[in-house]
Amino acid sequence: MRDNPRMTVDQVACTVHPDQPAEGRCERCGRAACLACAVPVRGELVCREDALEEMGALEEVAPPPPPFPPGTRDRVAAGLLVLAVATTLVPWHRFGILTSILSAWTPEGGWWTPVACVALLAAGAAAVWRLRGGGRRAVRASALLAGAGALTTVAAVLAAPPFVSHSPAPFVALAGSGGAALLGALGLRRP
């Protein structure tokens, strides 16, 4: 006995695209179909194969590719953001109370430093989301957050008191987040 096509499809994957959640079942053959595979035909939800058969097109059509897979550019951008996040663990200053581990996360050196750390961490999380198949939204979020991390790092360096001597860490964070933002912006131009 065939499953009811109107049943809920929670936790069911598409038959053709196992990485995509099913939006419904074909009312003809019962296959689970994602948004790319489900076709409304005369008030029924049918899969692509049954829709082609219904329309009279008997030639085989390849299923659409998975949406916007991550590439080398995304992996390099994620690596740069991992480097930028790692710099928040070491001191951003060369002397005083701000030379301990995780001192960049404290507001003693000014509020821009912990804001930059949070922005870098958020950009790193968006890059991981992108590598796990987050699509164009993840690329956009990663690029914007990496740009925010770069800008807040510049603000942290410029807003520091004149007697402060910075370690290389904020400059490495700036290079990593700026490079990731640039690669993310270039990745958005990809078709």
CSV table of C-alpha atoms in Angstrom, one decimal:
chain,number,residue,atom,x,y,z
A,1,MET,CA,0.0,0.0,0.0
A,2,ARG,CA,1.4,3.4,-1.0
A,3,ASP,CA,1.9,6.2,1.5
A,4,ASN,CA,-0.6,9.0,1.6
A,5,PRO,CA,0.7,11.8,-0.6
A,6,ARG,CA,-0.8,14.5,1.7
A,7,MET,CA,1.0,13.2,4.8
A,8,THR,CA,3.5,15.4,6.6
A,9,VAL,CA,7.0,15.3,5.3
A,10,ASP,CA,8.9,16.3,8.5
A,11,GLN,CA,12.3,14.7,8.6
A,12,VAL,CA,11.9,13.2,5.1
A,13,ALA,CA,14.6,13.9,2.5
A,14,CYS,CA,14.0,14.4,-1.3
A,15,THR,CA,14.5,11.2,-3.3
A,16,VAL,CA,16.6,12.9,-5.9
A,17,HIS,CA,18.4,15.4,-3.6
A,18,PRO,CA,19.0,13.6,-0.2
A,19,ASP,CA,20.5,16.8,1.3
A,20,GLN,CA,17.3,18.8,0.7
A,21,PRO,CA,14.1,18.4,2.8
A,22,ALA,CA,11.0,17.1,1.0
A,23,GLU,CA,8.2,19.6,0.4
A,24,GLY,CA,5.7,16.8,-0.3
A,25,ARG,CA,5.2,13.5,-2.0
A,26,CYS,CA,4.3,12.9,-5.7
A,27,GLU,CA,0.6,12.1,-5.9
A,28,ARG,CA,1.4,9.6,-8.7
A,29,CYS,CA,4.4,7.6,-7.6
A,30,GLY,CA,4.7,8.6,-3.9
A,31,ARG,CA,8.3,9.8,-4.2
A,32,ALA,CA,9.5,12.5,-1.7
A,33,ALA,CA,10.1,15.8,-3.7
A,34,CYS,CA,12.1,18.9,-2.6
A,35,LEU,CA,11.2,22.4,-3.7
A,36,ALA,CA,13.3,22.0,-6.9
A,37,CYS,CA,11.7,18.6,-7.8
A,38,ALA,CA,8.0,19.3,-6.9
A,39,VAL,CA,5.9,20.4,-9.9
A,40,PRO,CA,2.2,21.4,-9.6
A,41,VAL,CA,0.3,19.8,-12.5
A,42,ARG,CA,-3.5,20.3,-12.8
A,43,GLY,CA,-3.9,20.8,-9.0
A,44,GLU,CA,-1.7,17.9,-8.1
A,45,LEU,CA,1.9,17.8,-6.7
A,46,VAL,CA,4.0,15.5,-8.9
A,47,CYS,CA,7.7,14.8,-9.2
A,48,ARG,CA,9.7,16.0,-12.2
A,49,GLU,CA,9.6,12.6,-13.9
A,50,ASP,CA,5.9,12.3,-13.7
A,51,ALA,CA,5.4,15.9,-14.7
A,52,LEU,CA,7.6,15.3,-17.9
A,53,GLU,CA,5.5,12.2,-18.6
A,54,GLU,CA,2.3,14.1,-18.2
A,55,MET,CA,3.5,16.9,-20.5
A,56,GLY,CA,4.5,14.4,-23.1
A,57,ALA,CA,8.3,14.9,-22.8
A,58,LEU,CA,9.7,11.5,-22.5
A,59,GLU,CA,13.4,12.3,-22.8
A,60,GLU,CA,15.3,12.2,-19.6
A,61,VAL,CA,16.1,15.5,-18.0
A,62,ALA,CA,18.9,15.7,-15.4
A,63,PRO,CA,17.8,16.9,-12.0
A,64,PRO,CA,18.9,20.4,-11.1
A,65,PRO,CA,22.3,20.6,-9.3
A,66,PRO,CA,22.4,21.2,-5.6
A,67,PRO,CA,22.2,24.9,-5.0
A,68,PHE,CA,25.5,26.9,-4.9
A,69,PRO,CA,28.0,24.3,-3.5
A,70,PRO,CA,31.0,25.6,-1.5
A,71,GLY,CA,34.2,26.0,-3.5
A,72,THR,CA,37.9,26.6,-2.9
A,73,ARG,CA,37.3,30.3,-2.4
A,74,ASP,CA,34.9,29.6,0.5
A,75,ARG,CA,37.4,27.2,2.1
A,76,VAL,CA,40.2,29.9,1.9
A,77,ALA,CA,37.8,32.5,3.3
A,78,ALA,CA,36.9,30.2,6.2
A,79,GLY,CA,40.6,29.5,6.8
A,80,LEU,CA,41.3,33.2,7.0
A,81,LEU,CA,38.5,33.7,9.4
A,82,VAL,CA,39.7,30.9,11.6
A,83,LEU,CA,43.1,32.6,11.7
A,84,ALA,CA,41.4,35.9,12.6
A,85,VAL,CA,39.4,34.3,15.4
A,86,ALA,CA,42.5,32.6,16.7
A,87,THR,CA,44.1,36.0,17.1
A,88,THR,CA,41.5,37.0,19.6
A,89,LEU,CA,42.9,34.4,22.0
A,90,VAL,CA,46.3,36.1,22.2
A,91,PRO,CA,47.0,39.6,23.6
A,92,TRP,CA,46.4,42.5,21.3
A,93,HIS,CA,48.7,44.8,23.4
A,94,ARG,CA,52.4,44.5,24.3
A,95,PHE,CA,52.4,45.7,27.9
A,96,GLY,CA,50.2,46.3,30.9
A,97,ILE,CA,47.1,44.4,32.1
A,98,LEU,CA,46.1,43.6,28.5
A,99,THR,CA,48.8,41.1,27.8
A,100,SER,CA,47.1,38.0,29.1
A,101,ILE,CA,45.3,35.3,27.1
A,102,LEU,CA,41.8,36.4,26.1
A,103,SER,CA,42.5,40.0,27.1
A,104,ALA,CA,41.1,41.1,23.7
A,105,TRP,CA,37.7,40.0,24.9
A,106,THR,CA,37.8,42.4,27.9
A,107,PRO,CA,36.7,46.1,27.6
A,108,GLU,CA,39.8,47.4,29.5
A,109,GLY,CA,41.5,48.4,26.3
A,110,GLY,CA,38.4,50.0,24.9
A,111,TRP,CA,35.0,48.7,23.7
A,112,TRP,CA,36.1,48.3,20.1
A,113,THR,CA,38.3,45.4,20.9
A,114,PRO,CA,35.6,43.0,22.3
A,115,VAL,CA,33.2,44.2,19.6
A,116,ALA,CA,35.8,43.2,17.0
A,117,CYS,CA,36.2,39.8,18.6
A,118,VAL,CA,32.5,39.2,18.6
A,119,ALA,CA,32.3,40.2,14.9
A,120,LEU,CA,35.2,38.0,14.0
A,121,LEU,CA,33.6,35.0,15.9
A,122,ALA,CA,30.2,35.6,14.1
A,123,ALA,CA,32.0,35.8,10.7
A,124,GLY,CA,33.7,32.5,11.5
A,125,ALA,CA,30.4,30.9,12.5
A,126,ALA,CA,28.9,32.1,9.2
A,127,ALA,CA,31.8,30.7,7.3
A,128,VAL,CA,31.3,27.3,8.9
A,129,TRP,CA,27.5,27.6,8.0
A,130,ARG,CA,28.6,28.3,4.4
A,131,LEU,CA,30.9,25.2,4.3
A,132,ARG,CA,28.0,23.1,5.6
A,133,GLY,CA,25.9,24.1,2.6
A,134,GLY,CA,24.3,27.3,3.8
A,135,GLY,CA,23.9,28.7,0.3
A,136,ARG,CA,24.0,32.3,-0.9
A,137,ARG,CA,22.6,33.7,2.4
A,138,ALA,CA,25.6,32.1,4.3
A,139,VAL,CA,28.0,33.7,1.8
A,140,ARG,CA,26.4,37.1,2.2
A,141,ALA,CA,26.4,36.8,6.0
A,142,SER,CA,30.0,35.6,6.1
A,143,ALA,CA,31.2,38.4,3.8
A,144,LEU,CA,29.3,41.1,5.7
A,145,LEU,CA,30.4,39.9,9.1
A,146,ALA,CA,34.0,39.6,8.0
A,147,GLY,CA,33.8,43.2,6.7
A,148,ALA,CA,32.4,44.2,10.1
A,149,GLY,CA,35.2,42.4,11.8
A,150,ALA,CA,37.8,44.2,9.7
A,151,LEU,CA,36.2,47.6,10.3
A,152,THR,CA,35.8,47.1,14.1
A,153,THR,CA,39.4,45.8,14.2
A,154,VAL,CA,40.6,49.1,12.5
A,155,ALA,CA,38.4,51.0,15.0
A,156,ALA,CA,40.0,49.1,17.9
A,157,VAL,CA,43.5,49.9,16.7
A,158,LEU,CA,42.7,53.6,16.0
A,159,ALA,CA,40.7,54.1,19.3
A,160,ALA,CA,43.5,52.8,21.5
A,161,PRO,CA,45.2,55.4,23.7
A,162,PRO,CA,48.4,56.9,22.2
A,163,PHE,CA,50.7,55.1,24.6
A,164,VAL,CA,49.5,51.6,23.7
A,165,SER,CA,51.8,49.4,21.6
A,166,HIS,CA,49.9,46.8,19.7
A,167,SER,CA,51.1,43.3,19.1
A,168,PRO,CA,50.8,41.8,15.6
A,169,ALA,CA,47.5,40.1,16.5
A,170,PRO,CA,45.1,42.8,15.6
A,171,PHE,CA,46.9,43.3,12.3
A,172,VAL,CA,46.7,39.6,11.5
A,173,ALA,CA,43.0,39.7,12.4
A,174,LEU,CA,42.5,42.7,10.1
A,175,ALA,CA,44.3,40.9,7.2
A,176,GLY,CA,42.3,37.7,7.8
A,177,SER,CA,38.9,39.3,8.1
A,178,GLY,CA,39.6,41.7,5.2
A,179,GLY,CA,40.7,38.9,3.0
A,180,ALA,CA,37.7,36.8,3.9
A,181,ALA,CA,35.4,39.8,3.2
A,182,LEU,CA,36.9,40.3,-0.2
A,183,LEU,CA,36.7,36.6,-1.1
A,184,GLY,CA,33.1,36.5,0.1
A,185,ALA,CA,32.2,39.5,-2.0
A,186,LEU,CA,33.8,37.9,-5.0
A,187,GLY,CA,31.9,34.7,-4.2
A,188,LEU,CA,28.6,36.6,-4.4
A,189,ARG,CA,29.4,37.5,-8.0
A,190,ARG,CA,29.4,33.8,-9.0
A,191,PRO,CA,26.3,32.8,-10.9
